[in-house]
Amino acid sequence: MNKKKKIKDHHVLTHDEVLKEKLKDPEYRKYYRMEGIKLNIGYAIVCLREKLGLTQAQLARKIGSTQSFVARLECSNTENCEIKTLDKIARAFGKDLVIGFR
């Protein structure tokens, strides 16, 4: 007797589908939002630093900090980045710190 096994079709979830489901959880949504803000700040710092041709160590000296601290900021690997620190970074870049609401 020749029995053929049926293979069930499995729907593979896309990243967007998984994210949409996870964002239904208020705690996850809060964490996701905060990580996004930190990533945007880190990316902005990297872009400006590289545009000005500064190394992490050079930026650190300008703001009175360490290269490892700058690296953590750029990788969004810090929980407490104070506004005064961001303002020091902005001034080191010759920029104004702008914070807004949408």
PDB file of C-alpha atoms in Angstrom:
ATOM      1  CA  MET A   1       0.000   0.000   0.000  1.00  0.00           C
ATOM      2  CA  ASN A   2       1.424   3.354  -1.009  1.00  0.00           C
ATOM      3  CA  LYS A   3       0.636   6.004   1.554  1.00  0.00           C
ATOM      4  CA  LYS A   4       1.682   9.543   0.871  1.00  0.00           C
ATOM      5  CA  LYS A   5       2.101  11.872   3.779  1.00  0.00           C
ATOM      6  CA  LYS A   6       0.607  15.270   3.411  1.00  0.00           C
ATOM      7  CA  ILE A   7       2.859  18.057   4.437  1.00  0.00           C
ATOM      8  CA  LYS A   8       1.021  20.798   6.228  1.00  0.00           C
ATOM      9  CA  ASP A   9       1.468  24.253   4.876  1.00  0.00           C
ATOM     10  CA  HIS A  10       3.029  26.428   7.514  1.00  0.00           C
ATOM     11  CA  HIS A  11       2.743  30.147   7.214  1.00  0.00           C
ATOM     12  CA  VAL A  12       6.072  31.724   8.021  1.00  0.00           C
ATOM     13  CA  LEU A  13       5.505  35.008   9.792  1.00  0.00           C
ATOM     14  CA  THR A  14       7.194  38.073   8.443  1.00  0.00           C
ATOM     15  CA  HIS A  15       9.072  40.483  10.671  1.00  0.00           C
ATOM     16  CA  ASP A  16       6.237  43.006  10.292  1.00  0.00           C
ATOM     17  CA  GLU A  17       3.638  40.444  11.352  1.00  0.00           C
ATOM     18  CA  VAL A  18       5.609  39.446  14.438  1.00  0.00           C
ATOM     19  CA  LEU A  19       6.255  43.074  15.349  1.00  0.00           C
ATOM     20  CA  LYS A  20       2.595  44.012  14.896  1.00  0.00           C
ATOM     21  CA  GLU A  21       1.617  41.251  17.312  1.00  0.00           C
ATOM     22  CA  LYS A  22       4.288  42.125  19.876  1.00  0.00           C
ATOM     23  CA  LEU A  23       3.396  45.826  19.796  1.00  0.00           C
ATOM     24  CA  LYS A  24      -0.048  44.957  21.134  1.00  0.00           C
ATOM     25  CA  ASP A  25       1.649  44.486  24.518  1.00  0.00           C
ATOM     26  CA  PRO A  26       1.921  47.940  26.194  1.00  0.00           C
ATOM     27  CA  GLU A  27       5.137  47.038  28.035  1.00  0.00           C
ATOM     28  CA  TYR A  28       6.807  45.795  24.851  1.00  0.00           C
ATOM     29  CA  ARG A  29       5.577  48.877  22.950  1.00  0.00           C
ATOM     30  CA  LYS A  30       7.111  51.160  25.612  1.00  0.00           C
ATOM     31  CA  TYR A  31      10.466  49.316  25.450  1.00  0.00           C
ATOM     32  CA  TYR A  32      10.439  49.283  21.631  1.00  0.00           C
ATOM     33  CA  ARG A  33       9.774  53.034  21.510  1.00  0.00           C
ATOM     34  CA  MET A  34      12.582  53.860  23.952  1.00  0.00           C
ATOM     35  CA  GLU A  35      15.068  51.680  22.079  1.00  0.00           C
ATOM     36  CA  GLY A  36      14.109  53.452  18.858  1.00  0.00           C
ATOM     37  CA  ILE A  37      14.807  56.840  20.432  1.00  0.00           C
ATOM     38  CA  LYS A  38      18.214  55.650  21.679  1.00  0.00           C
ATOM     39  CA  LEU A  39      19.060  54.242  18.237  1.00  0.00           C
ATOM     40  CA  ASN A  40      18.166  57.547  16.566  1.00  0.00           C
ATOM     41  CA  ILE A  41      20.338  59.499  18.997  1.00  0.00           C
ATOM     42  CA  GLY A  42      23.263  57.110  18.554  1.00  0.00           C
ATOM     43  CA  TYR A  43      22.976  57.231  14.780  1.00  0.00           C
ATOM     44  CA  ALA A  44      22.856  61.040  14.786  1.00  0.00           C
ATOM     45  CA  ILE A  45      26.017  61.174  16.911  1.00  0.00           C
ATOM     46  CA  VAL A  46      27.876  58.772  14.595  1.00  0.00           C
ATOM     47  CA  CYS A  47      26.814  60.701  11.475  1.00  0.00           C
ATOM     48  CA  LEU A  48      27.862  64.086  12.842  1.00  0.00           C
ATOM     49  CA  ARG A  49      31.109  62.783  14.296  1.00  0.00           C
ATOM     50  CA  GLU A  50      32.114  61.136  11.016  1.00  0.00           C
ATOM     51  CA  LYS A  51      31.027  64.173   8.987  1.00  0.00           C
ATOM     52  CA  LEU A  52      33.387  66.306  11.070  1.00  0.00           C
ATOM     53  CA  GLY A  53      36.185  63.728  10.772  1.00  0.00           C
ATOM     54  CA  LEU A  54      36.411  63.116  14.513  1.00  0.00           C
ATOM     55  CA  THR A  55      37.298  59.857  16.185  1.00  0.00           C
ATOM     56  CA  GLN A  56      35.374  58.654  19.223  1.00  0.00           C
ATOM     57  CA  ALA A  57      38.395  59.538  21.364  1.00  0.00           C
ATOM     58  CA  GLN A  58      38.546  63.072  19.970  1.00  0.00           C
ATOM     59  CA  LEU A  59      34.838  63.630  20.626  1.00  0.00           C
ATOM     60  CA  ALA A  60      35.253  62.198  24.122  1.00  0.00           C
ATOM     61  CA  ARG A  61      38.024  64.698  24.891  1.00  0.00           C
ATOM     62  CA  LYS A  62      35.865  67.571  23.639  1.00  0.00           C
ATOM     63  CA  ILE A  63      33.023  66.599  26.010  1.00  0.00           C
ATOM     64  CA  GLY A  64      35.215  65.592  28.944  1.00  0.00           C
ATOM     65  CA  SER A  65      34.422  61.905  28.751  1.00  0.00           C
ATOM     66  CA  THR A  66      35.941  58.630  27.579  1.00  0.00           C
ATOM     67  CA  GLN A  67      36.052  56.913  24.210  1.00  0.00           C
ATOM     68  CA  SER A  68      34.177  53.946  25.665  1.00  0.00           C
ATOM     69  CA  PHE A  69      31.335  56.232  26.784  1.00  0.00           C
ATOM     70  CA  VAL A  70      31.032  57.678  23.268  1.00  0.00           C
ATOM     71  CA  ALA A  71      31.054  54.147  21.849  1.00  0.00           C
ATOM     72  CA  ARG A  72      28.233  53.120  24.198  1.00  0.00           C
ATOM     73  CA  LEU A  73      26.193  56.173  23.178  1.00  0.00           C
ATOM     74  CA  GLU A  74      26.707  55.459  19.494  1.00  0.00           C
ATOM     75  CA  CYS A  75      25.659  51.834  19.964  1.00  0.00           C
ATOM     76  CA  SER A  76      22.648  52.901  22.026  1.00  0.00           C
ATOM     77  CA  ASN A  77      24.075  50.856  24.875  1.00  0.00           C
ATOM     78  CA  THR A  78      23.368  53.230  27.713  1.00  0.00           C
ATOM     79  CA  GLU A  79      20.336  53.686  29.902  1.00  0.00           C
ATOM     80  CA  ASN A  80      21.051  57.153  31.217  1.00  0.00           C
ATOM     81  CA  CYS A  81      22.010  59.771  28.709  1.00  0.00           C
ATOM     82  CA  GLU A  82      21.383  63.124  30.293  1.00  0.00           C
ATOM     83  CA  ILE A  83      20.276  66.192  28.392  1.00  0.00           C
ATOM     84  CA  LYS A  84      23.373  68.039  29.586  1.00  0.00           C
ATOM     85  CA  THR A  85      25.534  65.331  27.979  1.00  0.00           C
ATOM     86  CA  LEU A  86      23.646  65.612  24.704  1.00  0.00           C
ATOM     87  CA  ASP A  87      24.058  69.394  24.896  1.00  0.00           C
ATOM     88  CA  LYS A  88      27.840  68.998  25.381  1.00  0.00           C
ATOM     89  CA  ILE A  89      27.924  66.764  22.313  1.00  0.00           C
ATOM     90  CA  ALA A  90      25.892  69.253  20.301  1.00  0.00           C
ATOM     91  CA  ARG A  91      28.242  72.092  21.291  1.00  0.00           C
ATOM     92  CA  ALA A  92      31.271  69.933  20.418  1.00  0.00           C
ATOM     93  CA  PHE A  93      29.742  69.603  16.933  1.00  0.00           C
ATOM     94  CA  GLY A  94      29.006  73.336  16.769  1.00  0.00           C
ATOM     95  CA  LYS A  95      25.279  72.557  16.800  1.00  0.00           C
ATOM     96  CA  ASP A  96      22.284  73.335  18.982  1.00  0.00           C
ATOM     97  CA  LEU A  97      20.504  70.536  20.800  1.00  0.00           C
ATOM     98  CA  VAL A  98      16.879  70.454  19.669  1.00  0.00           C
ATOM     99  CA  ILE A  99      14.309  68.311  21.477  1.00  0.00           C
ATOM    100  CA  GLY A 100      10.724  68.256  20.301  1.00  0.00           C
ATOM    101  CA  PHE A 101       7.370  66.577  20.462  1.00  0.00           C
ATOM    102  CA  ARG A 102       5.297  65.213  17.577  1.00  0.00           C
TER     103      ARG A 102
END
